[in-house]
Amino acid sequence: METASIKADTGKEPWDLLPVEATADVVAVLAYGAKKYAPRNWESPGFMYLRLWAAAIRHLMAWRRGETKDPESGLNHLAHAACSILFLLQYSHTGKGTDDRTSQEGT
């Protein structure tokens, strides 16, 4: 009689909830950037925050106007926007980049 395998993963992060196709689109944008500039170019010392915010908004606005793919890269505008937002989120964890927002928490 065969028994079920056991895996003690209760309470662990549910990485299986991450959307696979959308994640692959983001990775494609990261690969495009790595080839165009350098791998992890965005990471150190980092960009000005508002430059990334503006890039995300440009891609979102192009998508909103009905343009699905970025004409230069041929990749999805939403994936480009997601990369910019992920960079900002990562900077919030690492302190990299330059926070040039005009209004900051606690001020």
Backbone as a printed PyTorch tensor [residue, N CA C, xyz], in Angstrom:
tensor([[[  0.8370,  -1.1880,   0.0000],
         [  0.0000,   0.0000,   0.0000],
         [  0.8800,   1.2500,   0.0000]],

        [[  0.6190,   2.1360,  -0.9350],
         [  1.4110,   3.3580,  -1.0760],
         [  0.8250,   4.4640,  -0.1960]],

        [[  1.7030,   5.2120,   0.4920],
         [  1.2430,   6.3310,   1.3120],
         [  1.6350,   7.6390,   0.6510]],

        [[  0.9530,   8.7030,   1.0340],
         [  1.2290,  10.0340,   0.4760],
         [  2.5390,  10.5740,   1.0260]],

        [[  3.2310,  11.3260,   0.1870],
         [  4.4480,  11.9920,   0.6340],
         [  4.0720,  13.1060,   1.5990]],

        [[  4.9750,  13.4010,   2.5060],
         [  4.7220,  14.4390,   3.5030],
         [  5.7200,  15.5690,   3.3040]],

        [[  5.2230,  16.7850,   3.3660],
         [  6.0580,  17.9730,   3.2560],
         [  5.5830,  18.9610,   4.2980]],

        [[  6.4560,  19.3240,   5.2200],
         [  6.1060,  20.2570,   6.2980],
         [  6.3320,  21.6890,   5.8240]],

        [[  5.3510,  22.2360,   5.0910],
         [  5.5010,  23.6000,   4.6050],
         [  4.3970,  24.5460,   5.0860]],

        [[  3.6740,  24.1290,   6.0920],
         [  2.6450,  24.9760,   6.6690],
         [  3.2900,  26.2360,   7.2370]],

        [[  2.7190,  27.3820,   6.9000],
         [  3.2220,  28.6550,   7.3960],
         [  4.3600,  29.2400,   6.5760]],

        [[  4.8080,  28.5200,   5.5590],
         [  5.8770,  29.0380,   4.7070],
         [  5.2830,  29.9040,   3.6010]],

        [[  6.1230,  30.7530,   3.0210],
         [  5.6520,  31.6610,   1.9740],
         [  5.0990,  30.8750,   0.7850]],

        [[  3.9020,  31.2330,   0.3200],
         [  3.2560,  30.4870,  -0.7700],
         [  3.6940,  30.9770,  -2.1540]],

        [[  4.9430,  30.6660,  -2.5350],
         [  5.4690,  31.1040,  -3.8170],
         [  4.6510,  30.5720,  -4.9900]],

        [[  3.8810,  29.5390,  -4.7590],
         [  3.0550,  28.9840,  -5.8270],
         [  1.9260,  29.9260,  -6.2260]],

        [[  1.7010,  30.9800,  -5.4540],
         [  0.6580,  31.9510,  -5.7850],
         [  1.1440,  33.0040,  -6.7930]],

        [[  2.4420,  33.0790,  -7.0190],
         [  3.0180,  34.0380,  -7.9580],
         [  2.5700,  33.6790,  -9.3790]],

        [[  1.9980,  34.6340, -10.1250],
         [  1.5280,  34.3210, -11.4810],
         [  2.6940,  34.0390, -12.4340]],

        [[  2.7190,  32.8590, -12.9830],
         [  3.8550,  32.3820, -13.7630],
         [  4.0640,  33.1900, -15.0460]],

        [[  3.0190,  33.3760, -15.8290],
         [  3.1700,  34.0730, -17.1100],
         [  3.5830,  35.5310, -16.9140]],

        [[  2.9690,  36.2060, -15.9460],
         [  3.3210,  37.6050, -15.6810],
         [  4.7600,  37.7200, -15.1920]],

        [[  5.1740,  36.7860, -14.3530],
         [  6.5500,  36.7730, -13.8620],
         [  7.5240,  36.5530, -15.0170]],

        [[  7.1710,  35.6760, -15.9400],
         [  8.0160,  35.4340, -17.1100],
         [  8.1330,  36.7000, -17.9620]],

        [[  7.0560,  37.4720, -18.0680],
         [  7.1010,  38.7370, -18.8080],
         [  8.0670,  39.7190, -18.1470]],

        [[  8.0370,  39.7880, -16.8240],
         [  8.9470,  40.6700, -16.0930],
         [ 10.3920,  40.2160, -16.2900]],

        [[ 10.6330,  38.9230, -16.2310],
         [ 11.9850,  38.3890, -16.4300],
         [ 12.4740,  38.7090, -17.8440]],

        [[ 11.5820,  38.6730, -18.8230],
         [ 11.9680,  39.0260, -20.1950],
         [ 12.4240,  40.4860, -20.2690]],

        [[ 11.7440,  41.3740, -19.5650],
         [ 12.1550,  42.7780, -19.5300],
         [ 13.5080,  42.9100, -18.8280]],

        [[ 13.7030,  42.1780, -17.7460],
         [ 14.9930,  42.2140, -17.0420],
         [ 16.1150,  41.7150, -17.9560]],

        [[ 15.8540,  40.6700, -18.7190],
         [ 16.8580,  40.1450, -19.6510],
         [ 17.1630,  41.1600, -20.7480]],

        [[ 16.1330,  41.8330, -21.2380],
         [ 16.3250,  42.8780, -22.2500],
         [ 17.2100,  43.9930, -21.6890]],

        [[ 16.9190,  44.4320, -20.4740],
         [ 17.7220,  45.4730, -19.8360],
         [ 19.1460,  45.0220, -19.5770]],

        [[ 19.3280,  43.7720, -19.2000],
         [ 20.6730,  43.2450, -18.9450],
         [ 21.5040,  43.2460, -20.2230]],

        [[ 20.8640,  42.9390, -21.3400],
         [ 21.5770,  42.9290, -22.6210],
         [ 21.8510,  44.3520, -23.0990]],

        [[ 20.8850,  45.2450, -22.9240],
         [ 21.0210,  46.6230, -23.4070],
         [ 22.0330,  47.4140, -22.5680]],

        [[ 22.0050,  47.2240, -21.2540],
         [ 22.8630,  47.9910, -20.3510],
         [ 23.9280,  47.0930, -19.7240]],

        [[ 23.5320,  46.3620, -18.7210],
         [ 24.3810,  45.3870, -18.0380],
         [ 23.4870,  44.6520, -17.0510]],

        [[ 23.8170,  43.4050, -16.7080],
         [ 23.0080,  42.7040, -15.7080],
         [ 22.9560,  43.5010, -14.3950]],

        [[ 21.7810,  43.6520, -13.8760],
         [ 21.5340,  44.3200, -12.5890],
         [ 21.9870,  45.7740, -12.5810]],

        [[ 22.0230,  46.4040, -13.7490],
         [ 22.4050,  47.8050, -13.8790],
         [ 21.5820,  48.7170, -12.9690]],

        [[ 20.3420,  48.3660, -12.7610],
         [ 19.4180,  49.1680, -11.9630],
         [ 19.7710,  49.1640, -10.4760]],

        [[ 20.5850,  48.1950, -10.0730],
         [ 20.7450,  47.9170,  -8.6500],
         [ 21.6650,  48.8870,  -7.9080]],

        [[ 22.8200,  49.1750,  -8.4560],
         [ 23.7730,  49.9810,  -7.7080],
         [ 24.4730,  50.9670,  -8.6200]],

        [[ 24.5080,  52.2180,  -8.3060],
         [ 24.0350,  52.8030,  -7.0600],
         [ 22.5290,  53.0160,  -7.0270]],

        [[ 21.8780,  52.8290,  -8.1650],
         [ 20.4300,  52.9880,  -8.2100],
         [ 20.0280,  54.2790,  -8.8950]],

        [[ 18.7850,  54.3240,  -9.3040],
         [ 18.2350,  55.4830, -10.0000],
         [ 17.5650,  56.4500,  -9.0280]],

        [[ 17.2790,  57.6190,  -9.5340],
         [ 16.4150,  58.5580,  -8.8190],
         [ 15.0190,  57.9210,  -8.7970]],

        [[ 14.3540,  58.0080,  -7.6720],
         [ 13.0380,  57.3750,  -7.5410],
         [ 12.0500,  57.8900,  -8.5850]],

        [[ 12.0220,  59.2050,  -8.7780],
         [ 11.0210,  59.7610,  -9.6870],
         [ 11.3030,  59.4130, -11.1440]],

        [[ 12.5370,  59.1000, -11.4830],
         [ 12.8290,  58.6370, -12.8380],
         [ 12.1600,  57.2910, -13.0810]],

        [[ 12.2250,  56.4030, -12.0970],
         [ 11.5530,  55.1070, -12.2160],
         [ 10.0400,  55.2640, -12.2000]],

        [[  9.5550,  56.1610, -11.3620],
         [  8.1110,  56.4170, -11.3030],
         [  7.6230,  56.9130, -12.6550]],

        [[  8.3650,  57.8540, -13.2490],
         [  7.9830,  58.4020, -14.5560],
         [  8.0000,  57.3170, -15.6300]],

        [[  9.0010,  56.4400, -15.5950],
         [  9.0680,  55.3500, -16.5730],
         [  7.8620,  54.4250, -16.4290]],

        [[  7.5130,  54.1030, -15.1910],
         [  6.3460,  53.2450, -14.9580],
         [  5.0850,  53.9120, -15.5020]],

        [[  4.9130,  55.1960, -15.2320],
         [  3.7240,  55.9190, -15.6960],
         [  3.6890,  55.9800, -17.2220]],

        [[  4.8400,  56.2280, -17.8620],
         [  4.8710,  56.2500, -19.3390],
         [  4.4090,  54.9160, -19.9160]],

        [[  4.8890,  53.8190, -19.3530],
         [  4.4740,  52.5040, -19.8510],
         [  3.0000,  52.2440, -19.5630]],

        [[  2.5310,  52.6490, -18.4050],
         [  1.1110,  52.4730, -18.0830],
         [  0.2210,  53.3200, -18.9920]],

        [[  0.6570,  54.5390, -19.2900],
         [ -0.1380,  55.4020, -20.1660],
         [ -0.1660,  54.8590, -21.6000]],

        [[  0.9600,  54.3380, -22.0640],
         [  0.9880,  53.7420, -23.4010],
         [  0.0370,  52.5520, -23.4530]],

        [[  0.0550,  51.7360, -22.4060],
         [ -0.8580,  50.5930, -22.3270],
         [ -2.3100,  51.0650, -22.3040]],

        [[ -2.5780,  52.1250, -21.5160],
         [ -3.9370,  52.6650, -21.3950],
         [ -4.4560,  53.1840, -22.7370]],

        [[ -3.5450,  53.7230, -23.5560],
         [ -3.9260,  54.2340, -24.8810],
         [ -4.1090,  53.1010, -25.8960]],

        [[ -3.8860,  51.8630, -25.4710],
         [ -4.1350,  50.7250, -26.3470],
         [ -2.9000,  50.0770, -26.9350]],

        [[ -1.7200,  50.5610, -26.5700],
         [ -0.4720,  49.9740, -27.0890],
         [ -0.0090,  48.8970, -26.1100]],

        [[ -0.1060,  47.6590, -26.4830],
         [  0.2430,  46.5650, -25.5850],
         [  1.7460,  46.3910, -25.4450]],

        [[  2.4670,  46.4820, -26.5590],
         [  3.9090,  46.2090, -26.5380],
         [  4.7240,  47.4770, -26.7650]],

        [[  5.8130,  47.5780, -26.0390],
         [  6.7620,  48.6670, -26.2050],
         [  7.4000,  48.5470, -27.5880]],

        [[  7.3920,  49.6340, -28.3930],
         [  7.9260,  49.5300, -29.7440],
         [  9.4250,  49.2110, -29.8080]],

        [[ 10.1990,  49.6540, -28.8300],
         [ 11.6400,  49.4020, -28.8530],
         [ 11.9670,  47.9470, -28.5170]],

        [[ 11.3980,  47.4520, -27.4380],
         [ 11.7470,  46.1090, -26.9590],
         [ 10.8430,  45.0160, -27.5150]],

        [[  9.6310,  45.3890, -27.9010],
         [  8.6510,  44.3950, -28.3240],
         [  8.0190,  43.6510, -27.1600]],

        [[  8.3050,  44.1220, -25.9320],
         [  7.7890,  43.4660, -24.7240],
         [  6.6220,  44.2570, -24.1500]],

        [[  5.8450,  43.5940, -23.3240],
         [  4.6300,  44.1710, -22.7670],
         [  4.9150,  45.4150, -21.9160]],

        [[  4.1690,  46.4900, -22.1920],
         [  4.3110,  47.7150, -21.4040],
         [  4.0700,  47.4670, -19.9150]],

        [[  3.1300,  46.5990, -19.5860],
         [  2.8390,  46.3240, -18.1790],
         [  4.0320,  45.6740, -17.4920]],

        [[  4.7640,  44.8330, -18.1950],
         [  5.9580,  44.2100, -17.6160],
         [  7.0550,  45.2490, -17.4020]],

        [[  7.1830,  46.2000, -18.3290],
         [  8.1390,  47.2930, -18.1440],
         [  7.7720,  48.1130, -16.9080]],

        [[  6.4960,  48.4410, -16.7740],
         [  6.0370,  49.2040, -15.6090],
         [  6.2790,  48.4150, -14.3300]],

        [[  6.0060,  47.1300, -14.3730],
         [  6.2160,  46.2860, -13.1930],
         [  7.6790,  46.2890, -12.7710]],

        [[  8.5920,  46.2550, -13.7350],
         [ 10.0260,  46.3030, -13.4020],
         [ 10.3620,  47.5900, -12.6670]],

        [[  9.8900,  48.7140, -13.1720],
         [ 10.1730,  49.9900, -12.5090],
         [  9.6410,  49.9940, -11.0790]],

        [[  8.4530,  49.4670, -10.8960],
         [  7.8600,  49.4170,  -9.5590],
         [  8.6160,  48.4390,  -8.6600]],

        [[  9.0320,  47.3000,  -9.2170],
         [  9.8330,  46.3500,  -8.4330],
         [ 11.1710,  46.9580,  -8.0200]],

        [[ 11.7820,  47.7420,  -8.9050],
         [ 13.0330,  48.4110,  -8.5390],
         [ 12.7990,  49.3550,  -7.3710]],

        [[ 11.7260,  50.1390,  -7.4400],
         [ 11.4060,  51.0550,  -6.3320],
         [ 11.1410,  50.2800,  -5.0440]],

        [[ 10.4180,  49.1910,  -5.1440],
         [ 10.1410,  48.3740,  -3.9660],
         [ 11.4310,  47.8130,  -3.3850]],

        [[ 12.3250,  47.3380,  -4.2480],
         [ 13.6110,  46.8190,  -3.7780],
         [ 14.4360,  47.9270,  -3.1140]],

        [[ 14.4360,  49.1150,  -3.7030],
         [ 15.1440,  50.2460,  -3.0970],
         [ 14.5970,  50.5480,  -1.7030]],

        [[ 13.2850,  50.3680,  -1.5220],
         [ 12.6960,  50.6260,  -0.2010],
         [ 13.2170,  49.6420,   0.8410]],

        [[ 13.6710,  48.4720,   0.3880],
         [ 14.2480,  47.4750,   1.2930],
         [ 15.7490,  47.6720,   1.5060]],

        [[ 16.4330,  48.1230,   0.4550],
         [ 17.8990,  48.1870,   0.5110],
         [ 18.4590,  49.5770,   0.7780]],

        [[ 17.6310,  50.6120,   0.5870],
         [ 18.1290,  51.9770,   0.7560],
         [ 18.9130,  52.4780,  -0.4420]],

        [[ 18.9510,  51.7090,  -1.5240],
         [ 19.6660,  52.1600,  -2.7230],
         [ 18.7900,  53.1160,  -3.5110]],

        [[ 19.3790,  53.7280,  -4.5320],
         [ 18.6550,  54.7270,  -5.3020],
         [ 18.6160,  56.0310,  -4.5180]],

        [[ 18.0480,  57.0400,  -5.1430],
         [ 17.9440,  58.3530,  -4.4990],
         [ 16.4840,  58.7440,  -4.3930]],

        [[ 16.0120,  58.9170,  -3.1740],
         [ 14.6240,  59.2940,  -2.9300],
         [ 14.4730,  60.7840,  -3.1790]],

        [[ 13.9700,  61.1320,  -4.3530],
         [ 13.8100,  62.5370,  -4.7170],
         [ 12.3390,  62.9570,  -4.7570]],

        [[ 11.4940,  62.2300,  -4.0290],
         [ 10.0920,  62.6490,  -3.9280],
         [ 10.0300,  63.9900,  -3.2270]],

        [[  9.0700,  64.8060,  -3.6090],
         [  8.9580,  66.1440,  -3.0280],
         [  8.3770,  66.0970,  -1.6180]],

        [[  7.6140,  65.0770,  -1.3200],
         [  7.0220,  64.9430,   0.0090],
         [  7.3400,  63.5580,   0.5280]],

        [[  7.9250,  63.4860,   1.7080],
         [  8.3100,  62.2060,   2.2760],
         [  7.6310,  62.0160,   3.6220]],

        [[  7.4270,  60.7610,   4.0050],
         [  6.8040,  60.4600,   5.2980],
         [  7.5820,  61.1210,   6.4260]],

        [[  6.8480,  61.6560,   7.3920],
         [  7.4710,  62.2150,   8.5760],
         [  7.9820,  63.6320,   8.4060]],

        [[  7.7630,  64.2220,   7.2170],
         [  8.2280,  65.6100,   7.0310],
         [  7.0730,  66.5150,   6.7580]]])
